[in-house]
Amino acid sequence: MPRYCFTSQVEPSRLAEYRRRHAEVWPEMLRALRDAGWRQYTLHLRDDGLLVGVVEADDLDAAQAAMEQTEVNARWQAEMAALFADPAGTPPDRGFTRLPTIFDLDAQLTALTDPSGRQEPRHDHP
C-alpha cells in the first residue's frame, strides 16, 4: 500500500482553532475520506504551524480527486482555508508539498530476507 507524506503551513495565530477543528471532524467528512480511499491518515502539527500529514492510498491523486467531487469537502476546505498561511489562496487540500520517501525500514528488512525466510548477512558500514 503506497504511503504518502506531505507538508503544509497553518497560520501560527490559528493553531488552537486548527487543533480544535481536527479534534471533532464532521462525521460526514470522515466517511467521505474513508470512501475516497484515504487510510491510516494522520496529521502532525508543530508549534510554529508546520503541518505534516501521512496517508495511505492506492493512488493519492485519485483519492484527492474523489474528495473534490464531494459537497462536504467543499464546505470543509472553505472553512479551513483561513487557517492556512497561503498567500496564493490555494485550497488547503491542494496546497500540500509532497515529500519523497527516502527510507522505509520494513522494505529494507524485507529485502534482507531470502526466500527461505533466513536473514541475509549484512555488513555494517561506518
mmCIF file of C-alpha atoms in Angstrom:
data_model
loop_
_atom_site.group_PDB
_atom_site.id
_atom_site.type_symbol
_atom_site.label_atom_id
_atom_site.label_comp_id
_atom_site.label_asym_id
_atom_site.label_seq_id
_atom_site.Cartn_x
_atom_site.Cartn_y
_atom_site.Cartn_z
ATOM 1 C CA MET A 1 0.000 0.000 0.000
ATOM 2 C CA PRO A 2 1.592 3.293 -1.019
ATOM 3 C CA ARG A 3 2.116 5.760 1.823
ATOM 4 C CA TYR A 4 2.359 9.487 1.167
ATOM 5 C CA CYS A 5 3.796 12.263 3.308
ATOM 6 C CA PHE A 6 3.085 15.935 2.817
ATOM 7 C CA THR A 7 3.634 19.266 4.496
ATOM 8 C CA SER A 8 1.695 22.485 4.664
ATOM 9 C CA GLN A 9 1.733 25.587 6.852
ATOM 10 C CA VAL A 10 -1.003 26.512 9.301
ATOM 11 C CA GLU A 11 -1.176 30.176 10.234
ATOM 12 C CA PRO A 12 0.613 30.266 13.638
ATOM 13 C CA SER A 13 -2.023 32.552 15.156
ATOM 14 C CA ARG A 14 -4.734 29.978 14.278
ATOM 15 C CA LEU A 15 -3.157 26.822 15.750
ATOM 16 C CA ALA A 16 -5.642 26.446 18.612
ATOM 17 C CA GLU A 17 -8.582 26.632 16.215
ATOM 18 C CA TYR A 18 -6.939 24.190 13.795
ATOM 19 C CA ARG A 19 -6.386 21.697 16.610
ATOM 20 C CA ARG A 20 -9.938 22.173 17.905
ATOM 21 C CA ARG A 21 -11.499 21.561 14.500
ATOM 22 C CA HIS A 22 -9.459 18.424 13.953
ATOM 23 C CA ALA A 23 -10.408 17.066 17.369
ATOM 24 C CA GLU A 24 -14.022 16.952 16.132
ATOM 25 C CA VAL A 25 -14.001 16.416 12.359
ATOM 26 C CA TRP A 26 -17.502 16.196 10.923
ATOM 27 C CA PRO A 27 -18.691 12.565 10.696
ATOM 28 C CA GLU A 28 -19.645 13.027 7.021
ATOM 29 C CA MET A 29 -16.120 14.286 6.279
ATOM 30 C CA LEU A 30 -14.591 11.251 7.988
ATOM 31 C CA ARG A 31 -16.810 8.930 5.960
ATOM 32 C CA ALA A 32 -16.030 10.770 2.713
ATOM 33 C CA LEU A 33 -12.286 10.411 3.298
ATOM 34 C CA ARG A 34 -12.675 6.712 4.013
ATOM 35 C CA ASP A 35 -14.918 6.170 0.984
ATOM 36 C CA ALA A 36 -12.469 8.062 -1.269
ATOM 37 C CA GLY A 37 -9.663 5.673 -0.304
ATOM 38 C CA TRP A 38 -7.788 7.562 2.431
ATOM 39 C CA ARG A 39 -6.418 5.121 5.026
ATOM 40 C CA GLN A 40 -4.170 5.445 8.064
ATOM 41 C CA TYR A 41 -4.418 9.230 7.666
ATOM 42 C CA THR A 42 -2.687 11.227 10.396
ATOM 43 C CA LEU A 43 -1.787 14.896 10.808
ATOM 44 C CA HIS A 44 1.054 16.177 12.975
ATOM 45 C CA LEU A 45 1.334 19.863 13.892
ATOM 46 C CA ARG A 46 4.410 21.673 15.164
ATOM 47 C CA ASP A 47 4.038 24.773 17.343
ATOM 48 C CA ASP A 48 5.268 27.042 14.532
ATOM 49 C CA GLY A 49 2.454 25.825 12.256
ATOM 50 C CA LEU A 50 4.342 23.211 10.242
ATOM 51 C CA LEU A 51 1.773 20.566 9.371
ATOM 52 C CA VAL A 52 2.916 17.082 8.372
ATOM 53 C CA GLY A 53 0.425 14.565 7.042
ATOM 54 C CA VAL A 54 0.828 10.875 6.356
ATOM 55 C CA VAL A 55 -1.753 8.866 4.450
ATOM 56 C CA GLU A 56 -2.021 5.516 2.739
ATOM 57 C CA ALA A 57 -3.948 5.309 -0.528
ATOM 58 C CA ASP A 58 -3.853 3.177 -3.632
ATOM 59 C CA ASP A 59 -3.453 6.418 -5.589
ATOM 60 C CA LEU A 60 -3.405 9.738 -3.722
ATOM 61 C CA ASP A 61 -4.238 11.763 -6.834
ATOM 62 C CA ALA A 62 -7.359 9.633 -7.361
ATOM 63 C CA ALA A 63 -8.255 9.866 -3.665
ATOM 64 C CA GLN A 64 -7.940 13.668 -3.780
ATOM 65 C CA ALA A 65 -9.997 13.823 -6.973
ATOM 66 C CA ALA A 66 -12.715 11.698 -5.349
ATOM 67 C CA MET A 67 -12.819 14.091 -2.387
ATOM 68 C CA GLU A 68 -13.100 17.085 -4.711
ATOM 69 C CA GLN A 69 -16.358 15.608 -6.009
ATOM 70 C CA THR A 70 -17.977 15.680 -2.564
ATOM 71 C CA GLU A 71 -20.061 18.519 -1.187
ATOM 72 C CA VAL A 72 -18.724 18.001 2.329
ATOM 73 C CA ASN A 73 -15.133 18.510 1.164
ATOM 74 C CA ALA A 74 -16.056 21.810 -0.496
ATOM 75 C CA ARG A 75 -17.581 23.024 2.798
ATOM 76 C CA TRP A 76 -14.631 21.742 4.873
ATOM 77 C CA GLN A 77 -11.999 23.316 2.615
ATOM 78 C CA ALA A 78 -13.853 26.648 2.586
ATOM 79 C CA GLU A 79 -13.901 26.708 6.386
ATOM 80 C CA MET A 80 -10.291 25.584 6.761
ATOM 81 C CA ALA A 81 -8.778 27.933 4.154
ATOM 82 C CA ALA A 82 -8.493 30.867 6.560
ATOM 83 C CA LEU A 83 -6.411 28.763 8.941
ATOM 84 C CA PHE A 84 -3.576 28.264 6.459
ATOM 85 C CA ALA A 85 -0.690 30.611 5.701
ATOM 86 C CA ASP A 86 -1.042 30.594 1.901
ATOM 87 C CA PRO A 87 -0.879 33.977 0.204
ATOM 88 C CA ALA A 88 -1.693 32.430 -3.198
ATOM 89 C CA GLY A 89 -5.079 31.243 -1.956
ATOM 90 C CA THR A 90 -4.527 27.597 -2.900
ATOM 91 C CA PRO A 91 -7.173 25.378 -1.301
ATOM 92 C CA PRO A 92 -5.722 23.554 1.733
ATOM 93 C CA ASP A 93 -6.237 20.125 0.199
ATOM 94 C CA ARG A 94 -4.207 21.147 -2.879
ATOM 95 C CA GLY A 95 -1.576 23.241 -1.090
ATOM 96 C CA PHE A 96 0.368 20.223 0.148
ATOM 97 C CA THR A 97 4.019 19.733 -0.641
ATOM 98 C CA ARG A 98 4.591 16.013 -1.072
ATOM 99 C CA LEU A 99 7.803 14.600 0.340
ATOM 100 C CA PRO A 100 9.514 11.623 -1.301
ATOM 101 C CA THR A 101 10.231 8.563 0.810
ATOM 102 C CA ILE A 102 13.960 8.127 1.290
ATOM 103 C CA PHE A 103 13.931 5.356 3.911
ATOM 104 C CA ASP A 104 11.493 2.537 4.655
ATOM 105 C CA LEU A 105 12.548 0.210 7.466
ATOM 106 C CA ASP A 106 10.095 -2.554 6.551
ATOM 107 C CA ALA A 107 11.097 -2.515 2.891
ATOM 108 C CA GLN A 108 14.781 -2.733 3.740
ATOM 109 C CA LEU A 109 14.223 -5.506 6.273
ATOM 110 C CA THR A 110 12.169 -7.423 3.715
ATOM 111 C CA ALA A 111 14.984 -7.054 1.194
ATOM 112 C CA LEU A 112 17.369 -8.655 3.703
ATOM 113 C CA THR A 113 15.289 -11.823 3.958
ATOM 114 C CA ASP A 114 15.921 -14.515 1.381
ATOM 115 C CA PRO A 115 13.038 -16.704 0.072
ATOM 116 C CA SER A 116 13.637 -19.358 2.780
ATOM 117 C CA GLY A 117 12.985 -16.728 5.454
ATOM 118 C CA ARG A 118 16.571 -16.577 6.688
ATOM 119 C CA GLN A 119 18.156 -13.215 7.267
ATOM 120 C CA GLU A 120 20.851 -12.339 4.775
ATOM 121 C CA PRO A 121 24.145 -11.239 6.308
ATOM 122 C CA ARG A 122 24.512 -7.503 6.355
ATOM 123 C CA HIS A 123 27.765 -5.671 6.679
ATOM 124 C CA ASP A 124 27.681 -2.539 8.762
ATOM 125 C CA HIS A 125 29.338 0.481 7.263
ATOM 126 C CA PRO A 126 30.895 3.250 9.313
#
